[in-house]
Amino acid sequence: IWFLLLGGLGIAYGLDVWAGHDFPTVLALSIFGSWVSYIYSAPPLKLKQNGWAGNYALGCSYISLPWWCGQAIFGELDRPVYFILPILYSIAGLGIAIVNDFKSIEGDRELGLQSLPVAFGIDGAKWICAGSVTLTQLGVAAYLYSIGESTYAAILGGLLLPQIYFQATLLLPDPVANDVKYQASSQPFFVFGILATALCLGHHDFSA
């Protein structure tokens, strides 16, 4: 574990040097991410005990931190939108993380873990899952449209449609039986939406 941790931090610092950063942004983000991974499982915080905090930590780790590192290396983290949109997408990541909790609901309940399926029941959690994934992407699409990027907004909307379809046909009818099938069917469209949003921000002229 120490080899992986120190090796990863060393690579992060090397990327800062390669990018010519005055402040080691990638290293700082890597240290923060390592700390989040520790408090996710370790007491006293143990974020995974709480469905909201634990799942959002997962979403942030999967989406926000890699996005910020990439932006820091190949651009600059010099606009609020570069922080806000990844944070919004991490809310969708929270919803995706809920899917992994459906089959472990009995074990989580016995261990005292307040996953969202434990806290709200399977029926409540599946709607939280679908709502967070869908509403977040609708909000991002609306933002892209508001800054004049109607093509990218339409692409994001188009990628959302099959996700809604798989929610209606797989997730909502039976999230326990269909969890893997739903993830495999829906998640690629979600990831392509993230890529489309990142490409849009990369090409957008914010000075215009």
Short mmCIF file of C-alpha atoms in Angstrom, two decimals, residues 56-147:
data_model
loop_
_atom_site.label_atom_id
_atom_site.label_comp_id
_atom_site.label_asym_id
_atom_site.label_seq_id
_atom_site.Cartn_x
_atom_site.Cartn_y
_atom_site.Cartn_z
CA TYR A 56 -20.72 11.20 -2.92
CA ALA A 57 -17.11 10.49 -1.95
CA LEU A 58 -17.11 7.71 -4.52
CA GLY A 59 -18.65 9.96 -7.17
CA CYS A 60 -16.13 12.68 -6.46
CA SER A 61 -13.23 10.22 -6.62
CA TYR A 62 -14.41 8.74 -9.92
CA ILE A 63 -15.34 12.01 -11.63
CA SER A 64 -14.22 15.29 -10.02
CA LEU A 65 -10.66 14.40 -9.02
CA PRO A 66 -9.62 12.91 -12.41
CA TRP A 67 -11.30 15.82 -14.21
CA TRP A 68 -9.49 18.41 -12.10
CA CYS A 69 -6.15 16.66 -12.55
CA GLY A 70 -6.61 16.53 -16.31
CA GLN A 71 -7.63 20.18 -16.45
CA ALA A 72 -4.65 21.16 -14.30
CA ILE A 73 -2.20 19.27 -16.54
CA PHE A 74 -3.53 20.28 -19.95
CA GLY A 75 -5.10 23.63 -19.08
CA GLU A 76 -5.74 25.74 -16.01
CA LEU A 77 -8.16 25.52 -13.13
CA ASP A 78 -8.88 29.21 -13.45
CA ARG A 79 -12.67 29.33 -13.77
CA PRO A 80 -15.44 28.34 -11.34
CA VAL A 81 -17.12 26.23 -14.02
CA TYR A 82 -14.16 23.84 -13.98
CA PHE A 83 -15.05 23.06 -10.38
CA ILE A 84 -18.83 23.34 -10.49
CA LEU A 85 -19.57 20.97 -13.37
CA PRO A 86 -17.43 18.10 -12.04
CA ILE A 87 -19.05 18.55 -8.63
CA LEU A 88 -22.48 18.37 -10.28
CA TYR A 89 -21.47 15.28 -12.21
CA SER A 90 -20.33 13.75 -8.91
CA ILE A 91 -23.94 13.99 -7.74
CA ALA A 92 -24.81 11.76 -10.69
CA GLY A 93 -21.91 9.57 -9.59
CA LEU A 94 -23.60 9.30 -6.20
CA GLY A 95 -26.66 7.93 -7.96
CA ILE A 96 -24.59 5.40 -9.88
CA ALA A 97 -22.91 4.27 -6.65
CA ILE A 98 -26.33 3.51 -5.15
CA VAL A 99 -26.78 0.72 -7.69
CA ASN A 100 -23.95 -1.20 -6.02
CA ASP A 101 -25.74 -1.02 -2.66
CA PHE A 102 -28.97 -2.77 -3.61
CA LYS A 103 -27.70 -6.34 -3.35
CA SER A 104 -25.81 -5.66 -0.12
CA ILE A 105 -28.77 -4.15 1.71
CA GLU A 106 -29.11 -7.02 4.21
CA GLY A 107 -25.40 -7.09 5.03
CA ASP A 108 -25.27 -3.30 5.32
CA ARG A 109 -28.23 -3.36 7.70
CA GLU A 110 -26.59 -5.99 9.89
CA LEU A 111 -23.31 -4.02 9.98
CA GLY A 112 -25.09 -0.78 10.82
CA LEU A 113 -24.19 0.91 7.54
CA GLN A 114 -26.78 3.49 6.53
CA SER A 115 -26.59 2.97 2.80
CA LEU A 116 -29.39 4.70 0.92
CA PRO A 117 -31.27 1.44 0.24
CA VAL A 118 -31.13 0.77 4.01
CA ALA A 119 -32.19 4.31 4.91
CA PHE A 120 -34.93 4.76 2.28
CA GLY A 121 -35.75 1.21 1.26
CA ILE A 122 -35.18 -0.21 -2.20
CA ASP A 123 -38.11 1.69 -3.71
CA GLY A 124 -36.98 5.04 -2.32
CA ALA A 125 -33.32 4.52 -3.21
CA LYS A 126 -34.02 3.54 -6.81
CA TRP A 127 -35.81 6.85 -7.39
CA ILE A 128 -32.99 8.78 -5.72
CA CYS A 129 -30.60 6.95 -8.04
CA ALA A 130 -32.57 7.68 -11.20
CA GLY A 131 -33.32 11.26 -10.20
CA SER A 132 -29.77 12.23 -9.33
CA VAL A 133 -28.40 10.79 -12.57
CA THR A 134 -31.07 12.34 -14.80
CA LEU A 135 -31.55 15.75 -13.19
CA THR A 136 -27.81 16.39 -12.95
CA GLN A 137 -27.29 15.79 -16.66
CA LEU A 138 -30.33 17.89 -17.56
CA GLY A 139 -28.84 20.71 -15.51
CA VAL A 140 -25.47 20.41 -17.25
CA ALA A 141 -27.16 20.35 -20.66
CA ALA A 142 -29.12 23.48 -19.74
CA TYR A 143 -25.89 25.22 -18.73
CA LEU A 144 -24.17 24.30 -22.00
CA TYR A 145 -27.15 25.67 -23.90
CA SER A 146 -27.06 28.87 -21.85
CA ILE A 147 -23.45 29.59 -22.91
#
